[in-house]
Short mmCIF file of C-alpha atoms and ligand atoms in Angstrom, two decimals:
data_model
loop_
_atom_site.label_atom_id
_atom_site.label_comp_id
_atom_site.label_asym_id
_atom_site.label_seq_id
_atom_site.Cartn_x
_atom_site.Cartn_y
_atom_site.Cartn_z
CA MET A 1 51.42 62.19 145.47
CA LYS A 2 53.81 62.43 142.54
CA SER A 3 56.50 65.04 141.81
CA VAL A 4 57.72 65.34 138.23
CA ALA A 5 60.69 67.37 137.00
CA LYS A 6 62.53 68.02 133.76
CA ALA A 7 66.21 68.88 133.36
CA HIS A 8 68.48 69.33 130.38
CA ALA A 9 71.94 67.88 129.91
CA ASN A 10 74.94 70.18 129.70
CA ILE A 11 78.23 69.88 127.88
CA ALA A 12 81.30 71.35 129.54
CA LEU A 13 83.44 73.88 127.69
CA ILE A 14 85.85 73.78 130.63
CA LYS A 15 85.85 70.27 132.05
CA TYR A 16 85.40 68.81 135.52
CA TRP A 17 87.72 65.82 135.78
CA GLY A 18 88.89 64.74 139.25
CA LYS A 19 87.59 65.10 142.80
CA GLU A 20 89.37 66.57 145.82
CA ASP A 21 86.82 64.93 148.11
CA GLU A 22 84.91 61.92 146.87
CA GLN A 23 82.31 61.86 149.63
CA LEU A 24 81.38 65.50 149.17
CA PHE A 25 81.95 65.55 145.40
CA LEU A 26 84.31 68.51 145.71
CA PRO A 27 85.91 68.91 142.28
CA SER A 28 89.64 69.42 141.66
CA THR A 29 88.82 72.05 139.02
CA SER A 30 86.15 74.64 138.42
CA SER A 31 84.17 73.97 135.26
CA LEU A 32 81.89 75.78 132.83
CA SER A 33 79.17 74.40 130.60
CA LEU A 34 76.36 75.10 128.19
CA THR A 35 72.95 73.60 128.98
CA LEU A 36 71.37 72.15 125.83
CA ASP A 37 67.74 72.25 124.71
CA LYS A 38 67.58 68.96 122.78
CA LEU A 39 68.94 66.60 125.45
CA TYR A 40 66.71 66.19 128.46
CA THR A 41 65.42 63.89 131.17
CA ILE A 42 62.00 63.69 132.80
CA THR A 43 61.88 62.10 136.26
CA SER A 44 59.01 61.37 138.61
CA VAL A 45 59.09 60.50 142.30
CA SER A 46 56.17 58.79 144.03
CA GLU A 47 55.50 56.86 147.24
CA SER A 48 56.51 53.23 147.45
CA ASP A 49 57.04 50.58 150.15
CA ARG A 50 60.70 50.20 149.08
CA ASP A 51 63.06 52.21 146.87
CA VAL A 52 62.63 51.31 143.20
CA PHE A 53 64.48 52.88 140.27
CA VAL A 54 63.09 52.51 136.75
CA LEU A 55 65.34 54.03 134.09
CA ASN A 56 64.20 54.17 130.47
CA ARG A 57 61.33 51.78 131.40
CA GLN A 58 63.71 49.16 132.83
CA ILE A 59 63.81 48.27 136.53
CA GLN A 60 67.39 48.85 137.66
CA ASN A 61 69.50 46.30 139.53
CA GLU A 62 70.46 46.31 143.20
CA LYS A 63 73.66 48.29 142.63
CA GLU A 64 71.98 51.11 140.65
CA THR A 65 69.09 51.21 143.15
CA GLN A 66 71.46 51.47 146.11
CA LYS A 67 73.37 54.25 144.39
CA ILE A 68 70.22 56.29 143.86
CA SER A 69 68.87 55.44 147.35
CA ARG A 70 71.96 56.97 148.93
CA PHE A 71 71.22 60.15 147.03
CA VAL A 72 67.54 60.08 148.04
CA ASP A 73 68.75 59.83 151.68
CA LEU A 74 70.00 63.43 151.40
CA PHE A 75 66.37 64.54 150.97
CA ARG A 76 64.45 61.77 152.72
CA THR A 77 62.17 62.48 155.69
CA ASN A 78 60.21 59.97 157.82
CA ASN A 79 62.02 57.00 156.23
CA GLN A 80 59.64 57.28 153.27
CA SER A 81 60.65 54.99 150.38
CA VAL A 82 60.16 56.13 146.80
CA LYS A 83 59.66 54.92 143.28
CA ILE A 84 61.80 56.88 140.80
CA GLU A 85 60.85 56.66 137.14
CA SER A 86 63.09 58.43 134.68
CA ILE A 87 63.45 58.68 130.94
CA ASN A 88 66.46 60.14 129.14
CA TYR A 89 65.38 61.47 125.77
CA PHE A 90 68.83 60.73 124.34
CA PRO A 91 71.40 57.88 124.70
CA THR A 92 72.30 56.96 128.30
CA ALA A 93 75.93 56.63 129.51
CA ALA A 94 77.36 57.47 126.07
CA GLY A 95 79.23 60.62 127.08
CA LEU A 96 76.20 62.83 126.48
CA ALA A 97 75.75 63.75 130.16
CA SER A 98 72.77 61.60 131.16
CA SER A 99 73.95 61.64 134.76
CA ALA A 100 73.83 65.46 134.66
CA SER A 101 70.25 65.82 133.46
CA GLY A 102 69.24 62.70 135.43
CA TYR A 103 70.41 63.84 138.86
CA SER A 104 69.36 67.42 138.26
CA ALA A 105 65.78 66.38 137.43
CA LEU A 106 65.78 64.02 140.39
CA SER A 107 66.91 66.74 142.82
CA VAL A 108 64.16 69.09 141.75
CA ALA A 109 61.55 66.31 142.01
CA LEU A 110 62.82 65.18 145.46
CA ASN A 111 62.90 68.77 146.74
CA ASP A 112 59.20 69.01 145.95
CA PHE A 113 58.24 65.47 146.98
CA PHE A 114 59.74 65.83 150.47
CA GLY A 115 58.48 69.43 150.79
CA HIS A 116 61.88 71.01 151.47
CA HIS A 117 61.72 74.24 149.43
CA TYR A 118 65.52 74.40 149.28
CA ASP A 119 66.79 77.45 147.42
CA VAL A 120 68.97 77.01 144.31
CA GLU A 121 72.23 77.32 146.25
CA GLN A 122 71.26 74.59 148.72
CA LEU A 123 69.93 72.50 145.86
CA SER A 124 73.16 72.98 143.92
CA MET A 125 75.20 71.64 146.85
CA LEU A 126 72.96 68.59 147.19
CA THR A 127 72.68 67.88 143.46
CA ARG A 128 76.48 67.82 143.16
CA ARG A 129 76.49 64.76 145.39
CA GLY A 130 74.40 62.78 142.91
CA SER A 131 76.72 63.54 140.02
CA GLY A 132 79.10 66.49 139.89
CA SER A 133 78.09 67.70 136.44
CA ALA A 134 74.41 67.58 137.48
CA THR A 135 74.85 70.67 139.63
CA ARG A 136 75.38 72.68 136.40
CA SER A 137 72.16 71.35 134.83
CA LEU A 138 70.06 73.13 137.45
CA PHE A 139 70.60 76.26 135.37
CA GLY A 140 70.13 77.22 131.74
CA GLY A 141 72.65 78.63 129.26
CA PHE A 142 76.26 79.13 130.32
CA VAL A 143 76.90 77.87 133.86
CA LYS A 144 79.99 78.07 136.02
CA TRP A 145 80.64 75.56 138.82
CA GLU A 146 83.23 76.88 141.28
CA LYS A 147 85.46 74.27 142.83
CA GLY A 148 85.13 76.03 146.19
CA SER A 149 86.17 74.34 149.42
CA ASN A 150 84.68 72.78 152.56
CA ASP A 151 81.45 71.79 150.84
CA GLN A 152 80.99 75.35 149.52
CA SER A 153 81.02 74.41 145.88
CA VAL A 154 78.07 75.62 143.86
CA ALA A 155 77.02 76.34 140.31
CA THR A 156 75.83 79.74 139.14
CA PRO A 157 74.47 80.89 135.77
CA ILE A 158 76.37 83.35 133.59
CA GLU A 159 73.96 85.82 132.04
CA LYS A 160 74.88 86.03 128.38
CA GLU A 161 72.80 85.93 125.22
CA MET A 162 74.84 84.96 122.22
CA ASP A 163 74.61 82.92 119.05
CA ILE A 164 76.24 79.61 119.97
CA GLU A 165 75.13 76.10 119.02
CA MET A 166 76.38 72.57 119.48
CA ILE A 167 76.14 69.85 116.88
CA ILE A 168 76.41 66.48 118.59
CA VAL A 169 77.89 63.89 116.26
CA ILE A 170 76.92 60.42 117.42
CA VAL A 171 79.64 58.07 116.28
CA ASN A 172 78.69 55.39 118.79
CA GLU A 173 75.67 55.37 121.12
CA GLN A 174 76.70 52.29 123.06
CA GLN A 175 77.26 52.62 126.80
CA LYS A 176 80.84 53.64 127.54
CA LYS A 177 83.36 50.95 128.50
CA LYS A 178 84.60 52.80 131.56
CA ASP A 179 82.43 55.14 133.58
CA SER A 180 83.63 58.66 134.22
CA ARG A 181 83.42 58.36 138.00
CA SER A 182 85.94 55.55 138.35
CA LEU A 183 88.20 56.81 135.58
CA MET A 184 88.49 60.32 136.99
CA LYS A 185 89.48 58.72 140.31
CA VAL A 186 92.23 56.70 138.62
CA THR A 187 93.35 59.83 136.75
CA LYS A 188 93.72 61.78 139.97
CA GLU A 189 95.65 58.95 141.61
CA GLN A 190 97.89 58.02 138.70
CA SER A 191 98.09 60.57 135.92
CA ARG A 192 101.48 62.15 135.49
CA TYR A 193 99.73 65.19 134.07
CA PHE A 194 97.11 65.65 136.76
CA GLU A 195 98.76 68.61 138.49
CA SER A 196 99.35 70.37 135.18
CA TRP A 197 95.74 69.68 134.25
CA THR A 198 94.42 71.50 137.31
CA GLN A 199 96.82 74.43 136.80
CA TYR A 200 96.03 74.93 133.12
CA ASN A 201 92.35 74.50 133.85
CA ASP A 202 92.44 77.65 136.00
CA ILE A 203 94.03 79.58 133.13
CA ASP A 204 91.51 78.21 130.62
CA MET A 205 88.65 79.21 132.92
CA GLN A 206 89.82 82.83 133.17
CA GLU A 207 90.28 83.07 129.40
CA MET A 208 86.93 81.40 128.74
CA LEU A 209 85.11 83.89 130.98
CA THR A 210 86.65 86.75 129.01
CA ALA A 211 85.77 85.07 125.69
CA ILE A 212 82.14 84.67 126.77
CA GLU A 213 82.03 88.26 128.00
CA ASN A 214 83.28 89.36 124.54
CA GLU A 215 80.91 86.94 122.75
CA ASP A 216 83.98 85.73 120.87
CA ILE A 217 82.91 82.38 119.39
CA HIS A 218 86.38 81.68 117.98
CA GLN A 219 88.05 82.10 121.35
CA ILE A 220 85.31 80.08 123.10
CA GLY A 221 85.81 77.25 120.61
CA LYS A 222 89.59 77.37 120.72
CA ILE A 223 89.76 77.27 124.53
CA ALA A 224 87.10 74.55 124.78
CA GLU A 225 88.99 72.41 122.29
CA ARG A 226 92.36 72.63 124.01
CA ASN A 227 90.75 72.14 127.43
CA ALA A 228 88.96 68.96 126.32
CA MET A 229 92.07 67.51 124.70
CA MET A 230 94.09 68.25 127.81
CA MET A 231 91.53 66.31 129.86
CA HIS A 232 91.89 63.40 127.45
CA ALA A 233 95.69 63.70 127.64
CA THR A 234 95.55 63.04 131.40
CA LEU A 235 94.05 59.64 130.54
CA LEU A 236 96.99 58.80 128.31
CA ALA A 237 99.30 59.26 131.27
CA ILE A 238 97.79 56.71 133.67
CA GLU A 239 99.31 53.28 134.34
CA GLU A 240 97.10 51.56 131.78
CA PRO A 241 96.48 54.40 129.30
CA PHE A 242 92.89 54.68 128.19
CA PHE A 243 91.21 56.64 125.42
CA TYR A 244 87.56 57.41 124.85
CA ILE A 245 88.50 58.73 121.40
CA GLU A 246 87.64 56.20 118.67
CA PRO A 247 88.71 56.10 115.00
CA GLN A 248 85.41 57.65 113.93
CA SER A 249 85.82 60.44 116.47
CA LEU A 250 89.14 61.26 114.78
CA GLU A 251 87.50 61.25 111.36
CA VAL A 252 85.02 63.85 112.59
CA ILE A 253 87.81 65.89 114.17
CA SER A 254 89.73 65.93 110.86
CA LEU A 255 86.62 67.12 109.08
CA ILE A 256 86.19 69.92 111.62
CA GLN A 257 89.81 70.98 111.11
CA GLU A 258 89.27 71.03 107.33
CA LEU A 259 86.11 73.10 107.68
CA ARG A 260 87.91 75.56 109.88
CA GLN A 261 90.61 76.06 107.29
CA GLN A 262 87.84 77.05 104.91
CA GLY A 263 86.74 79.78 107.32
CA ILE A 264 83.83 77.91 108.93
CA VAL A 265 83.21 78.39 112.66
CA ALA A 266 83.72 74.81 113.89
CA TYR A 267 85.52 73.69 117.04
CA TYR A 268 85.13 70.45 118.97
CA THR A 269 84.88 69.12 122.48
CA MET A 270 84.65 65.54 123.77
CA ASP A 271 83.67 63.98 127.07
CA ALA A 272 83.82 60.51 128.59
CA GLY A 273 82.77 58.81 125.37
CA PRO A 274 83.57 58.75 121.64
CA ASN A 275 80.91 61.24 120.51
CA VAL A 276 82.09 64.61 119.25
CA LYS A 277 80.35 67.92 119.98
CA ILE A 278 80.90 70.72 117.50
CA ILE A 279 80.80 74.30 118.72
CA THR A 280 79.45 76.64 116.07
CA ASN A 281 76.78 79.30 115.41
CA SER A 282 73.51 79.48 113.47
CA GLN A 283 75.16 80.95 110.37
CA HIS A 284 77.68 78.13 109.94
CA ARG A 285 75.49 75.23 111.15
CA PRO A 286 73.89 74.39 107.74
CA LEU A 287 77.23 74.03 106.00
CA ILE A 288 78.60 71.80 108.76
CA LEU A 289 75.50 69.60 108.64
CA GLU A 290 75.85 69.29 104.89
CA ARG A 291 79.42 68.06 105.28
CA LEU A 292 78.41 65.69 108.08
CA SER A 293 75.42 64.19 106.26
CA ALA A 294 76.86 60.69 106.63
CA TYR A 295 76.63 60.95 110.44
CA GLN A 296 73.80 60.90 112.95
CA THR A 297 73.66 64.37 114.47
CA ILE A 298 71.65 66.35 117.02
CA VAL A 299 71.62 70.14 116.70
CA ALA A 300 71.32 71.78 120.10
CA GLN A 301 70.93 75.34 121.23
CA LYS A 302 70.97 76.92 124.65
CA GLY A 303 68.55 75.07 126.96
CA PRO A 304 66.72 76.14 130.15
CA GLY A 305 67.34 75.22 133.78
CA ALA A 306 65.66 72.35 135.63
CA THR A 307 61.98 72.81 136.43
CA LEU A 308 59.14 71.11 138.24
CA LEU A 309 56.43 70.06 135.82
P1 ADP B 401 76.90 60.02 130.82
O1 ADP B 401 78.03 60.30 129.90
O2 ADP B 401 75.66 59.67 130.06
O3 ADP B 401 76.67 61.07 131.86
P2 ADP B 401 77.89 58.53 133.09
O4 ADP B 401 78.62 57.20 133.12
O5 ADP B 401 78.59 59.72 133.60
O6 ADP B 401 77.38 58.73 131.59
O7 ADP B 401 76.54 58.36 133.86
C1 ADP B 401 75.68 57.32 133.55
C2 ADP B 401 75.05 56.87 134.85
O8 ADP B 401 74.25 57.93 135.37
C3 ADP B 401 74.08 55.71 134.67
O9 ADP B 401 74.77 54.49 134.72
C4 ADP B 401 73.16 55.90 135.86
O10 ADP B 401 73.76 55.41 137.04
C5 ADP B 401 73.09 57.41 135.98
N1 ADP B 401 71.92 57.95 135.26
C6 ADP B 401 71.75 58.09 133.93
N2 ADP B 401 70.55 58.58 133.65
C7 ADP B 401 69.94 58.78 134.83
C8 ADP B 401 68.65 59.28 135.19
N3 ADP B 401 67.80 59.70 134.28
N4 ADP B 401 68.35 59.35 136.51
C9 ADP B 401 69.24 58.95 137.44
N5 ADP B 401 70.47 58.45 137.16
C10 ADP B 401 70.81 58.38 135.87
C1 DP6 B 402 83.85 64.38 131.16
O1 DP6 B 402 79.62 64.38 136.53
O2 DP6 B 402 79.54 62.17 135.33
O3 DP6 B 402 81.55 64.94 131.42
O4 DP6 B 402 80.56 63.47 139.57
O5 DP6 B 402 81.44 61.16 139.37
O6 DP6 B 402 79.10 61.65 138.65
P1 DP6 B 402 80.52 62.19 138.80
O7 DP6 B 402 81.05 62.47 137.31
P2 DP6 B 402 80.34 63.18 136.10
O8 DP6 B 402 81.62 63.59 135.23
C2 DP6 B 402 81.54 64.42 134.13
C3 DP6 B 402 82.81 64.42 133.40
C4 DP6 B 402 82.80 65.08 132.05
C5 DP6 B 402 83.21 66.54 132.12
C6 DP6 B 402 82.17 67.53 132.60
O9 DP6 B 402 80.97 67.32 132.39
O10 DP6 B 402 82.59 68.56 133.15
#
């Protein structure tokens, strides 16, 4: 028997950065994202005599296998071992949310493989424990993940049809130097701005919900931009300051600022990596792409939730 699932990555407009409870993956902030059509993962789960994890056609080492085995344990029945084969159809660990689509696809496949029939709320709580951002990839379009408390922390979709697109500018597709999990832990422990970050995040979330309700692309972009930069600012205030932003990221940001002065809808967000995501709409996309012709780009629109294939 083999269970196969597909899930799309999501990029946060309001970021998750910091955990209140590391075991339960309870986040310090609520977050909100857009699931993207062009970035996705396909994962299969089949029987095996020991747990094996093959990512992008490469057998993973002991550490990666143990990490995924612990997650499988949340679903496992009868001590059944599994072979997990997964392919990310975009760069892995480059700040493009491979852990989000990866763990979301895996949850859906494991739910089927072990015959659980968990509903989306139960699945959201379990998926979170693979990778926080993965809980948002269970759903399509705009998704809100409430920080909640006592393990009650789930993602829910926000029903809204609007013209919004993301242009992903790949300035570097290498694997990141520091993974988001350990760096968000250090941020929570050390950053002088961490408390402010959580407080302003609440304000940004309220304003973002209103902006989405009003389909106001300018407000959505503006709030997403300041929220992302505030997340990055927390990293500048740790004992050994760290930045994911690279010189080329800044070049792209300057270009976006220039375009905006010319009346183009273009705002940016960045995650745990140097790649820049531009928030725009279908009308302004061609002009932005023309100006960014020197860069490798992926144009993404709203993508669907995770599904069993
Ligand atoms: P990203 O920015 O791509 O999300 P992270 O450092 O947050 O990078 O996550 C990358 C890690 O997520 C990988 O090292 C691996 O452990 C895990 N991961 C990536 N893709 C998958 C996948 N398809 N299935 C399961 N785990 C995955
Ligand atoms: C910057 O979900 O990868 O992309 O829960 O430890 O697996 P873990 O972290 P992860 O962190 C994502 C951080 C982010 C912001 C976001 O997606 O909200």
